[in-house]
PDB file of C-alpha atoms in Angstrom:
ATOM      1  CA  MET A   1      15.179   7.275 -40.548  1.00 68.00           C
ATOM      2  CA  ARG A   2      15.127   4.182 -39.674  1.00 71.00           C
ATOM      3  CA  ASN A   3      18.861   3.173 -40.582  1.00 75.00           C
ATOM      4  CA  LEU A   4      20.352   5.923 -38.643  1.00 71.00           C
ATOM      5  CA  ILE A   5      18.316   5.265 -35.674  1.00 74.00           C
ATOM      6  CA  GLU A   6      19.781   1.612 -35.681  1.00 76.00           C
ATOM      7  CA  PHE A   7      23.479   3.191 -36.030  1.00 70.00           C
ATOM      8  CA  LEU A   8      22.948   4.865 -33.579  1.00 67.00           C
ATOM      9  CA  ALA A   9      21.391   2.343 -30.919  1.00 74.00           C
ATOM     10  CA  ARG A  10      24.344   0.469 -32.209  1.00 76.00           C
ATOM     11  CA  TYR A  11      27.509   2.220 -31.343  1.00 74.00           C
ATOM     12  CA  ASN A  12      26.006   4.047 -29.035  1.00 76.00           C
ATOM     13  CA  HIS A  13      28.646   3.047 -26.597  1.00 74.00           C
ATOM     14  CA  TRP A  14      31.878   5.145 -29.034  1.00 79.00           C
ATOM     15  CA  PHE A  15      29.386   8.292 -28.525  1.00 74.00           C
ATOM     16  CA  VAL A  16      28.852   7.731 -24.605  1.00 77.00           C
ATOM     17  CA  PHE A  17      32.867   6.841 -24.768  1.00 78.00           C
ATOM     18  CA  ILE A  18      34.054  10.338 -26.817  1.00 82.00           C
ATOM     19  CA  ILE A  19      31.404  12.663 -24.860  1.00 81.00           C
ATOM     20  CA  LEU A  20      33.269  11.305 -21.740  1.00 76.00           C
ATOM     21  CA  GLU A  21      36.329  12.480 -23.226  1.00 78.00           C
ATOM     22  CA  VAL A  22      36.333  15.359 -24.252  1.00 77.00           C
ATOM     23  CA  PHE A  23      34.588  16.479 -21.076  1.00 75.00           C
ATOM     24  CA  SER A  24      37.195  14.931 -19.199  1.00 74.00           C
ATOM     25  CA  LEU A  25      40.268  16.398 -21.451  1.00 69.00           C
ATOM     26  CA  VAL A  26      38.569  19.750 -20.711  1.00 69.00           C
ATOM     27  CA  LEU A  27      38.140  19.183 -17.732  1.00 69.00           C
ATOM     28  CA  LEU A  28      42.569  18.572 -17.044  1.00 65.00           C
ATOM     29  CA  PHE A  29      43.188  21.535 -19.349  1.00 61.00           C
ATOM     30  CA  GLN A  30      41.214  23.429 -17.336  1.00 67.00           C
ATOM     31  CA  TYR A  31      41.557  22.987 -13.572  1.00 64.00           C
ATOM     32  CA  ASN A  32      45.625  21.996 -13.678  1.00 65.00           C
ATOM     33  CA  SER A  33      47.943  24.930 -14.409  1.00 60.00           C
ATOM     34  CA  TYR A  34      50.932  22.384 -15.636  1.00 58.00           C
ATOM     35  CA  GLN A  35      49.096  20.516 -18.024  1.00 55.00           C
ATOM     36  CA  GLY A  36      47.104  23.851 -19.186  1.00 55.00           C
ATOM     37  CA  SER A  37      50.069  25.206 -19.824  1.00 59.00           C
ATOM     38  CA  VAL A  38      51.163  22.372 -21.759  1.00 55.00           C
ATOM     39  CA  TRP A  39      48.540  22.018 -24.089  1.00 57.00           C
ATOM     40  CA  PHE A  40      48.763  25.417 -24.461  1.00 58.00           C
ATOM     41  CA  SER A  41      52.660  26.107 -25.348  1.00 60.00           C
ATOM     42  CA  SER A  42      51.894  22.239 -27.811  1.00 61.00           C
ATOM     43  CA  ALA A  43      47.996  24.558 -29.515  1.00 61.00           C
ATOM     44  CA  ASN A  44      50.657  27.565 -30.054  1.00 65.00           C
ATOM     45  CA  ALA A  45      52.414  25.731 -33.385  1.00 66.00           C
ATOM     46  CA  VAL A  46      48.997  24.882 -34.450  1.00 64.00           C
ATOM     47  CA  THR A  47      47.253  28.031 -34.032  1.00 72.00           C
ATOM     48  CA  GLY A  48      49.867  30.479 -34.909  1.00 72.00           C
ATOM     49  CA  LYS A  49      50.341  28.339 -38.559  1.00 72.00           C
ATOM     50  CA  VAL A  50      46.557  28.795 -38.451  1.00 72.00           C
ATOM     51  CA  TYR A  51      46.913  32.789 -37.601  1.00 72.00           C
ATOM     52  CA  GLU A  52      49.360  33.612 -40.269  1.00 75.00           C
ATOM     53  CA  TRP A  53      47.510  32.297 -43.202  1.00 77.00           C
ATOM     54  CA  SER A  54      44.341  34.016 -42.384  1.00 74.00           C
ATOM     55  CA  SER A  55      47.287  36.840 -41.383  1.00 75.00           C
ATOM     56  CA  LYS A  56      48.285  37.286 -44.600  1.00 74.00           C
ATOM     57  CA  VAL A  57      45.166  37.072 -46.159  1.00 72.00           C
ATOM     58  CA  GLU A  58      44.063  40.594 -44.195  1.00 71.00           C
ATOM     59  CA  THR A  59      47.152  42.263 -45.506  1.00 69.00           C
ATOM     60  CA  PHE A  60      47.414  41.064 -48.867  1.00 68.00           C
ATOM     61  CA  PHE A  61      43.755  42.482 -49.331  1.00 66.00           C
ATOM     62  CA  SER A  62      44.782  45.599 -46.887  1.00 66.00           C
ATOM     63  CA  LEU A  63      48.235  46.576 -48.313  1.00 66.00           C
ATOM     64  CA  THR A  64      47.062  49.413 -50.132  1.00 66.00           C
ATOM     65  CA  GLN A  65      46.186  51.553 -47.106  1.00 69.00           C
ATOM     66  CA  VAL A  66      49.099  50.124 -44.990  1.00 67.00           C
ATOM     67  CA  ASN A  67      51.476  51.468 -47.787  1.00 66.00           C
ATOM     68  CA  LYS A  68      49.203  55.238 -47.630  1.00 63.00           C
ATOM     69  CA  GLU A  69      50.162  55.235 -43.821  1.00 70.00           C
ATOM     70  CA  LEU A  70      54.127  54.311 -43.874  1.00 70.00           C
ATOM     71  CA  THR A  71      54.062  57.090 -46.486  1.00 58.00           C
ATOM     72  CA  SER A  72      52.573  59.792 -44.225  1.00 62.00           C
ATOM     73  CA  ARG A  73      54.284  58.123 -41.496  1.00 70.00           C
ATOM     74  CA  ASN A  74      57.114  58.834 -42.894  1.00 64.00           C
ATOM     75  CA  LEU A  75      56.872  62.088 -44.319  1.00 54.00           C
ATOM     76  CA  TYR A  76      55.971  63.500 -40.750  1.00 66.00           C
ATOM     77  CA  LEU A  77      59.423  61.965 -39.528  1.00 72.00           C
ATOM     78  CA  GLU A  78      60.771  63.472 -41.975  1.00 57.00           C
ATOM     79  CA  GLN A  79      59.773  66.760 -40.799  1.00 60.00           C
ATOM     80  CA  GLN A  80      60.266  66.091 -37.605  1.00 71.00           C
ATOM     81  CA  VAL A  81      63.623  64.698 -38.485  1.00 68.00           C
ATOM     82  CA  SER A  82      64.558  67.916 -40.545  1.00 56.00           C
ATOM     83  CA  LYS A  83      63.278  70.494 -36.933  1.00 66.00           C
ATOM     84  CA  LEU A  84      64.884  69.066 -34.788  1.00 70.00           C
ATOM     85  CA  SER A  85      68.587  69.106 -36.691  1.00 63.00           C
ATOM     86  CA  GLU A  86      68.000  72.849 -37.678  1.00 60.00           C
ATOM     87  CA  GLN A  87      67.483  73.364 -33.563  1.00 67.00           C
ATOM     88  CA  LEU A  88      70.567  71.485 -32.674  1.00 61.00           C
ATOM     89  CA  THR A  89      72.679  72.369 -34.848  1.00 56.00           C
ATOM     90  CA  ARG A  90      71.171  75.901 -33.350  1.00 59.00           C
ATOM     91  CA  THR A  91      71.689  75.449 -30.218  1.00 61.00           C
ATOM     92  CA  THR A  92      75.046  73.385 -30.556  1.00 52.00           C
ATOM     93  CA  ARG A  93      76.383  74.847 -33.547  1.00 47.00           C
ATOM     94  CA  ASP A  94      77.484  70.705 -34.086  1.00 45.00           C
ATOM     95  CA  SER A  95      74.759  69.364 -37.041  1.00 42.00           C
ATOM     96  CA  SER A  96      77.291  66.348 -36.422  1.00 42.00           C
ATOM     97  CA  LEU A  97      76.163  65.974 -32.478  1.00 41.00           C
ATOM     98  CA  LEU A  98      72.975  64.066 -33.973  1.00 41.00           C
ATOM     99  CA  GLN A  99      74.600  61.450 -36.214  1.00 43.00           C
ATOM    100  CA  SER A 100      77.242  60.738 -33.489  1.00 40.00           C
ATOM    101  CA  LYS A 101      75.567  61.464 -29.827  1.00 39.00           C
ATOM    102  CA  GLU A 102      71.855  60.040 -30.298  1.00 34.00           C
ATOM    103  CA  LEU A 103      72.528  57.378 -33.313  1.00 37.00           C
ATOM    104  CA  GLN A 104      74.672  55.517 -31.652  1.00 42.00           C
ATOM    105  CA  LYS A 105      72.448  55.356 -28.625  1.00 38.00           C
ATOM    106  CA  LEU A 106      69.691  53.814 -30.888  1.00 41.00           C
ATOM    107  CA  ALA A 107      72.292  51.820 -31.952  1.00 51.00           C
ATOM    108  CA  GLY A 108      72.311  49.604 -29.067  1.00 64.00           C
ATOM    109  CA  TYR A 109      68.645  47.812 -29.355  1.00 76.00           C
ATOM    110  CA  ARG A 110      68.336  45.164 -31.532  1.00 81.00           C
ATOM    111  CA  LEU A 111      64.703  45.716 -32.830  1.00 83.00           C
ATOM    112  CA  VAL A 112      63.199  42.400 -34.256  1.00 87.00           C
ATOM    113  CA  PRO A 113      60.290  43.464 -36.842  1.00 88.00           C
ATOM    114  CA  ALA A 114      57.656  40.874 -36.638  1.00 90.00           C
ATOM    115  CA  GLN A 115      53.826  40.550 -37.697  1.00 91.00           C
ATOM    116  CA  VAL A 116      50.624  40.688 -35.412  1.00 93.00           C
ATOM    117  CA  ILE A 117      48.893  37.100 -36.432  1.00 93.00           C
ATOM    118  CA  SER A 118      45.791  37.043 -33.918  1.00 92.00           C
ATOM    119  CA  ASN A 119      44.817  39.616 -32.237  1.00 93.00           C
ATOM    120  CA  SER A 120      41.528  40.799 -29.988  1.00 91.00           C
ATOM    121  CA  LEU A 121      40.433  43.602 -28.418  1.00 91.00           C
ATOM    122  CA  ASP A 122      36.867  42.928 -26.546  1.00 88.00           C
ATOM    123  CA  LYS A 123      37.972  40.098 -23.242  1.00 90.00           C
ATOM    124  CA  ARG A 124      39.768  41.191 -20.568  1.00 89.00           C
ATOM    125  CA  ASP A 125      42.372  39.373 -20.326  1.00 92.00           C
ATOM    126  CA  ASN A 126      43.641  39.985 -24.145  1.00 95.00           C
ATOM    127  CA  PHE A 127      46.380  38.226 -25.897  1.00 95.00           C
ATOM    128  CA  ILE A 128      48.578  38.765 -28.966  1.00 96.00           C
ATOM    129  CA  THR A 129      49.692  36.244 -30.691  1.00 95.00           C
ATOM    130  CA  ILE A 130      53.471  37.445 -33.353  1.00 95.00           C
ATOM    131  CA  ASP A 131      55.235  35.193 -36.333  1.00 93.00           C
ATOM    132  CA  LYS A 132      58.848  35.577 -34.267  1.00 93.00           C
ATOM    133  CA  GLY A 133      59.338  32.665 -32.021  1.00 94.00           C
ATOM    134  CA  ALA A 134      62.894  31.228 -29.846  1.00 93.00           C
ATOM    135  CA  ALA A 135      64.267  30.675 -33.841  1.00 94.00           C
ATOM    136  CA  ASP A 136      64.819  34.732 -33.727  1.00 92.00           C
ATOM    137  CA  GLY A 137      66.001  35.829 -30.411  1.00 91.00           C
ATOM    138  CA  ILE A 138      62.810  36.531 -29.098  1.00 93.00           C
ATOM    139  CA  ARG A 139      62.379  35.566 -25.170  1.00 91.00           C
ATOM    140  CA  LYS A 140      60.102  36.023 -22.962  1.00 91.00           C
ATOM    141  CA  ASP A 141      59.128  39.057 -20.984  1.00 89.00           C
ATOM    142  CA  MET A 142      61.600  41.625 -24.624  1.00 91.00           C
ATOM    143  CA  GLY A 143      58.660  44.891 -25.172  1.00 91.00           C
ATOM    144  CA  VAL A 144      57.069  45.167 -27.566  1.00 92.00           C
ATOM    145  CA  VAL A 145      56.369  48.738 -29.907  1.00 89.00           C
ATOM    146  CA  GLY A 146      54.448  49.635 -32.661  1.00 86.00           C
ATOM    147  CA  GLY A 147      54.788  52.736 -35.112  1.00 81.00           C
ATOM    148  CA  ASN A 148      52.835  54.879 -32.322  1.00 84.00           C
ATOM    149  CA  GLY A 149      54.439  53.169 -29.147  1.00 87.00           C
ATOM    150  CA  VAL A 150      53.803  50.916 -26.274  1.00 91.00           C
ATOM    151  CA  VAL A 151      52.218  47.410 -27.293  1.00 93.00           C
ATOM    152  CA  GLY A 152      52.556  45.057 -24.786  1.00 95.00           C
ATOM    153  CA  ILE A 153      55.557  42.464 -23.200  1.00 95.00           C
ATOM    154  CA  VAL A 154      56.260  38.553 -24.715  1.00 95.00           C
ATOM    155  CA  TYR A 155      55.036  36.057 -22.177  1.00 94.00           C
ATOM    156  CA  MET A 156      54.585  32.745 -23.799  1.00 94.00           C
ATOM    157  CA  VAL A 157      57.127  31.751 -26.561  1.00 95.00           C
ATOM    158  CA  SER A 158      57.928  29.068 -28.618  1.00 93.00           C
ATOM    159  CA  ALA A 159      59.861  27.822 -31.789  1.00 92.00           C
ATOM    160  CA  HIS A 160      57.962  30.100 -34.536  1.00 93.00           C
ATOM    161  CA  TYR A 161      55.535  32.709 -32.570  1.00 95.00           C
ATOM    162  CA  ALA A 162      55.166  34.555 -28.982  1.00 96.00           C
ATOM    163  CA  VAL A 163      52.544  34.797 -26.924  1.00 96.00           C
ATOM    164  CA  VAL A 164      52.651  39.189 -26.372  1.00 96.00           C
ATOM    165  CA  LEU A 165      50.925  40.442 -22.806  1.00 96.00           C
ATOM    166  CA  PRO A 166      49.053  43.603 -24.826  1.00 96.00           C
ATOM    167  CA  VAL A 167      48.576  46.856 -22.330  1.00 96.00           C
ATOM    168  CA  LEU A 168      44.923  45.574 -23.401  1.00 96.00           C
ATOM    169  CA  ASN A 169      45.778  42.707 -20.268  1.00 95.00           C
ATOM    170  CA  SER A 170      44.413  42.994 -16.335  1.00 92.00           C
ATOM    171  CA  GLN A 171      47.675  41.631 -15.548  1.00 93.00           C
ATOM    172  CA  SER A 172      49.602  44.478 -17.600  1.00 93.00           C
ATOM    173  CA  SER A 173      51.533  46.830 -15.716  1.00 92.00           C
ATOM    174  CA  ILE A 174      54.168  49.003 -17.490  1.00 93.00           C
ATOM    175  CA  SER A 175      56.373  52.344 -15.122  1.00 92.00           C
ATOM    176  CA  CYS A 176      55.885  54.841 -17.076  1.00 93.00           C
ATOM    177  CA  VAL A 177      56.204  58.860 -16.330  1.00 92.00           C
ATOM    178  CA  VAL A 178      54.891  61.869 -17.734  1.00 92.00           C
ATOM    179  CA  GLN A 179      57.220  63.456 -19.584  1.00 88.00           C
ATOM    180  CA  ASN A 180      59.115  66.651 -19.353  1.00 85.00           C
ATOM    181  CA  ARG A 181      57.371  66.202 -15.644  1.00 84.00           C
ATOM    182  CA  GLY A 182      59.140  63.535 -14.510  1.00 82.00           C
ATOM    183  CA  TYR A 183      56.735  62.214 -12.612  1.00 86.00           C
ATOM    184  CA  PHE A 184      55.529  58.762 -12.697  1.00 86.00           C
ATOM    185  CA  GLY A 185      52.892  55.649 -12.089  1.00 91.00           C
ATOM    186  CA  TYR A 186      51.764  53.066 -13.505  1.00 93.00           C
ATOM    187  CA  LEU A 187      49.894  52.049 -16.739  1.00 95.00           C
ATOM    188  CA  ARG A 188      47.133  49.370 -16.486  1.00 94.00           C
ATOM    189  CA  TRP A 189      44.089  49.031 -18.094  1.00 95.00           C
ATOM    190  CA  ASP A 190      40.058  48.681 -16.781  1.00 92.00           C
ATOM    191  CA  GLY A 191      38.920  46.823 -19.604  1.00 91.00           C
ATOM    192  CA  VAL A 192      36.672  48.793 -20.873  1.00 92.00           C
ATOM    193  CA  LEU A 193      37.183  51.058 -23.971  1.00 93.00           C
ATOM    194  CA  PRO A 194      40.161  49.430 -25.827  1.00 93.00           C
ATOM    195  CA  TYR A 195      41.790  52.904 -26.185  1.00 94.00           C
ATOM    196  CA  ILE A 196      42.158  54.005 -23.014  1.00 95.00           C
ATOM    197  CA  ALA A 197      44.532  53.499 -20.370  1.00 96.00           C
ATOM    198  CA  TYR A 198      45.205  54.122 -16.382  1.00 95.00           C
ATOM    199  CA  VAL A 199      48.321  55.012 -15.054  1.00 93.00           C
ATOM    200  CA  GLU A 200      47.474  54.831 -11.273  1.00 92.00           C
ATOM    201  CA  ASP A 201      49.769  55.894  -8.451  1.00 89.00           C
ATOM    202  CA  VAL A 202      50.780  59.586  -9.447  1.00 90.00           C
ATOM    203  CA  PRO A 203      52.180  61.811  -6.444  1.00 88.00           C
ATOM    204  CA  ARG A 204      49.614  63.760  -4.813  1.00 85.00           C
ATOM    205  CA  HIS A 205      52.370  66.567  -5.845  1.00 86.00           C
ATOM    206  CA  ALA A 206      52.958  66.118  -9.308  1.00 86.00           C
ATOM    207  CA  HIS A 207      51.941  69.030 -11.706  1.00 85.00           C
ATOM    208  CA  PHE A 208      51.006  68.345 -14.910  1.00 87.00           C
ATOM    209  CA  LYS A 209      47.586  69.126 -17.438  1.00 89.00           C
ATOM    210  CA  ASN A 210      45.637  67.287 -20.393  1.00 91.00           C
ATOM    211  CA  GLY A 211      47.206  66.898 -22.882  1.00 91.00           C
ATOM    212  CA  ASP A 212      50.810  66.350 -21.283  1.00 92.00           C
ATOM    213  CA  ALA A 213      51.774  62.810 -23.023  1.00 92.00           C
ATOM    214  CA  VAL A 214      52.925  60.432 -20.672  1.00 93.00           C
ATOM    215  CA  VAL A 215      56.034  57.872 -22.374  1.00 90.00           C
ATOM    216  CA  THR A 216      58.356  54.879 -20.786  1.00 90.00           C
ATOM    217  CA  SER A 217      60.267  55.403 -17.957  1.00 87.00           C
ATOM    218  CA  GLY A 218      63.018  52.760 -18.224  1.00 82.00           C
ATOM    219  CA  TYR A 219      63.100  51.824 -14.199  1.00 81.00           C
ATOM    220  CA  SER A 220      62.440  48.268 -15.489  1.00 78.00           C
ATOM    221  CA  SER A 221      64.713  45.798 -18.331  1.00 75.00           C
ATOM    222  CA  VAL A 222      61.416  45.656 -20.940  1.00 85.00           C
ATOM    223  CA  PHE A 223      61.149  49.474 -22.584  1.00 86.00           C
ATOM    224  CA  PRO A 224      64.007  51.917 -23.345  1.00 84.00           C
ATOM    225  CA  PRO A 225      62.463  55.057 -21.861  1.00 84.00           C
ATOM    226  CA  GLY A 226      60.795  57.330 -23.249  1.00 84.00           C
ATOM    227  CA  ILE A 227      58.895  55.136 -25.552  1.00 87.00           C
ATOM    228  CA  MET A 228      55.761  57.129 -26.165  1.00 89.00           C
ATOM    229  CA  VAL A 229      52.150  55.529 -24.056  1.00 92.00           C
ATOM    230  CA  GLY A 230      49.506  58.076 -24.790  1.00 93.00           C
ATOM    231  CA  LYS A 231      48.116  61.548 -23.676  1.00 94.00           C
ATOM    232  CA  ILE A 232      46.515  62.599 -20.404  1.00 94.00           C
ATOM    233  CA  LYS A 233      42.818  63.025 -20.760  1.00 94.00           C
ATOM    234  CA  CYS A 234      41.110  63.900 -17.272  1.00 93.00           C
ATOM    235  CA  THR A 235      42.687  63.642 -13.966  1.00 90.00           C
ATOM    236  CA  PHE A 236      40.909  61.396 -10.781  1.00 89.00           C
ATOM    237  CA  ASN A 237      41.757  60.798  -7.299  1.00 87.00           C
ATOM    238  CA  SER A 238      42.159  57.663  -5.936  1.00 81.00           C
ATOM    239  CA  GLN A 239      40.314  55.366  -4.141  1.00 80.00           C
ATOM    240  CA  ASP A 240      42.084  56.042  -0.642  1.00 80.00           C
ATOM    241  CA  GLY A 241      43.043  59.451  -1.695  1.00 78.00           C
ATOM    242  CA  LEU A 242      46.294  59.631  -1.527  1.00 83.00           C
ATOM    243  CA  SER A 243      47.460  59.983  -4.908  1.00 86.00           C
ATOM    244  CA  TYR A 244      45.839  60.339  -8.339  1.00 89.00           C
ATOM    245  CA  ARG A 245      44.493  58.632 -10.983  1.00 91.00           C
ATOM    246  CA  LEU A 246      45.638  59.628 -14.749  1.00 93.00           C
ATOM    247  CA  GLN A 247      42.603  58.791 -17.423  1.00 94.00           C
ATOM    248  CA  LEU A 248      45.034  58.144 -21.123  1.00 95.00           C
ATOM    249  CA  ILE A 249      43.986  58.282 -24.790  1.00 96.00           C
ATOM    250  CA  LEU A 250      46.285  55.202 -25.682  1.00 95.00           C
ATOM    251  CA  SER A 251      49.273  56.146 -28.605  1.00 91.00           C
ATOM    252  CA  THR A 252      48.935  52.883 -30.017  1.00 91.00           C
ATOM    253  CA  ASP A 253      45.289  52.043 -32.834  1.00 91.00           C
ATOM    254  CA  PHE A 254      45.053  48.077 -31.512  1.00 94.00           C
ATOM    255  CA  GLY A 255      42.398  47.417 -33.595  1.00 90.00           C
ATOM    256  CA  ASN A 256      44.527  48.416 -36.302  1.00 89.00           C
ATOM    257  CA  LEU A 257      47.488  46.350 -35.516  1.00 89.00           C
ATOM    258  CA  ARG A 258      49.485  45.409 -37.927  1.00 87.00           C
ATOM    259  CA  ASP A 259      54.016  45.440 -38.041  1.00 87.00           C
ATOM    260  CA  VAL A 260      55.376  45.396 -34.423  1.00 88.00           C
ATOM    261  CA  CYS A 261      58.685  45.747 -32.712  1.00 87.00           C
ATOM    262  CA  VAL A 262      60.784  43.363 -30.131  1.00 89.00           C
ATOM    263  CA  ILE A 263      62.997  45.027 -28.149  1.00 87.00           C
ATOM    264  CA  ASP A 264      66.226  42.957 -27.787  1.00 83.00           C
ATOM    265  CA  ASN A 265      66.275  43.827 -23.507  1.00 72.00           C
ATOM    266  CA  ALA A 266      70.084  42.799 -22.942  1.00 72.00           C
ATOM    267  CA  PRO A 267      71.881  46.294 -22.695  1.00 63.00           C
ATOM    268  CA  MET A 268      68.815  47.505 -20.856  1.00 63.00           C
ATOM    269  CA  GLN A 269      69.829  44.805 -18.357  1.00 63.00           C
ATOM    270  CA  GLU A 270      73.199  45.155 -18.169  1.00 66.00           C
ATOM    271  CA  ARG A 271      72.986  48.560 -17.010  1.00 64.00           C
ATOM    272  CA  LEU A 272      70.412  47.679 -14.336  1.00 61.00           C
ATOM    273  CA  ASP A 273      71.952  45.104 -13.196  1.00 65.00           C
ATOM    274  CA  VAL A 274      75.440  47.539 -13.284  1.00 68.00           C
ATOM    275  CA  LEU A 275      73.012  50.010 -10.683  1.00 62.00           C
ATOM    276  CA  ARG A 276      71.815  47.459  -8.449  1.00 63.00           C
ATOM    277  CA  ALA A 277      75.829  46.356  -8.283  1.00 70.00           C
ATOM    278  CA  ALA A 278      76.354  49.542  -7.354  1.00 68.00           C
ATOM    279  CA  GLN A 279      73.466  50.659  -4.644  1.00 62.00           C
ATOM    280  CA  ASP A 280      74.457  46.913  -3.085  1.00 66.00           C
ATOM    281  CA  SER A 281      77.851  47.990  -3.071  1.00 69.00           C
ATOM    282  CA  LEU A 282      76.573  51.770  -1.157  1.00 65.00           C
ATOM    283  CA  LYS A 283      74.318  49.732   1.346  1.00 60.00           C
ATOM    284  CA  LEU A 284      76.703  47.694   1.576  1.00 61.00           C
ATOM    285  CA  LYS A 285      79.494  50.553   3.295  1.00 59.00           C
ATOM    286  CA  ASP A 286      76.937  51.834   5.260  1.00 59.00           C
ATOM    287  CA  ASP A 287      76.176  49.046   6.640  1.00 60.00           C
ATOM    288  CA  LYS A 288      79.940  49.568   7.554  1.00 56.00           C
TER     289      LYS A 288
END
């Protein structure tokens, strides 16, 4: 004990120096946005590798359950494709239409498969880390989807990893519509339950019912239209009483999220650029 006290007394100035250095670095990165972003980007590669190792261990022990879910999902999708093909054939008398038009439309989007290596649910501003980055063609503001629907939007990218801003983040806002009804609003999360979100600013004249599906609107360059978001559980009035607020049960299970796909938004961005150019042209004609 005496030797420990003598050691601490002899080198106390070094301990004080280290404590002050750590404290100053914490203040620097916490209260300065530029230094904080530099630290976040630098640490992302290191923490990403650690998360990847941890995720691989967890994935190894959960392969049995994942294979069961994939088998069930594939069977369900095969049944749906069969039903849709039969309905399309009866309607159009042309079974090749599904292959010629629908597949060509889907082929316009490049999908980058990725795995979730870090995920959180218990914060108001949650983030997800995936194992693909700029070297794989990932860019900021790309949409991320899972097997059951929307996951989020790419927020920050390093060479081999990317941080995703998920639906379960207070800063997330995704344009979506009530399927087959056309009324749109913005998907936001209130920071409480990881399977409940809300669609804000739905018009008062909108007609829908509980259980209706809500999908992406396609009004932005992030997500194509028709990607599943969730189903309506309850309807409320907005605070100002001028619109509806829809409570949704999210289709994506964020607590069991493993495999995702990042959508290359180049085709969507091109279509939006053409649409904006056409709108600007019409506006110039009206001004003349």
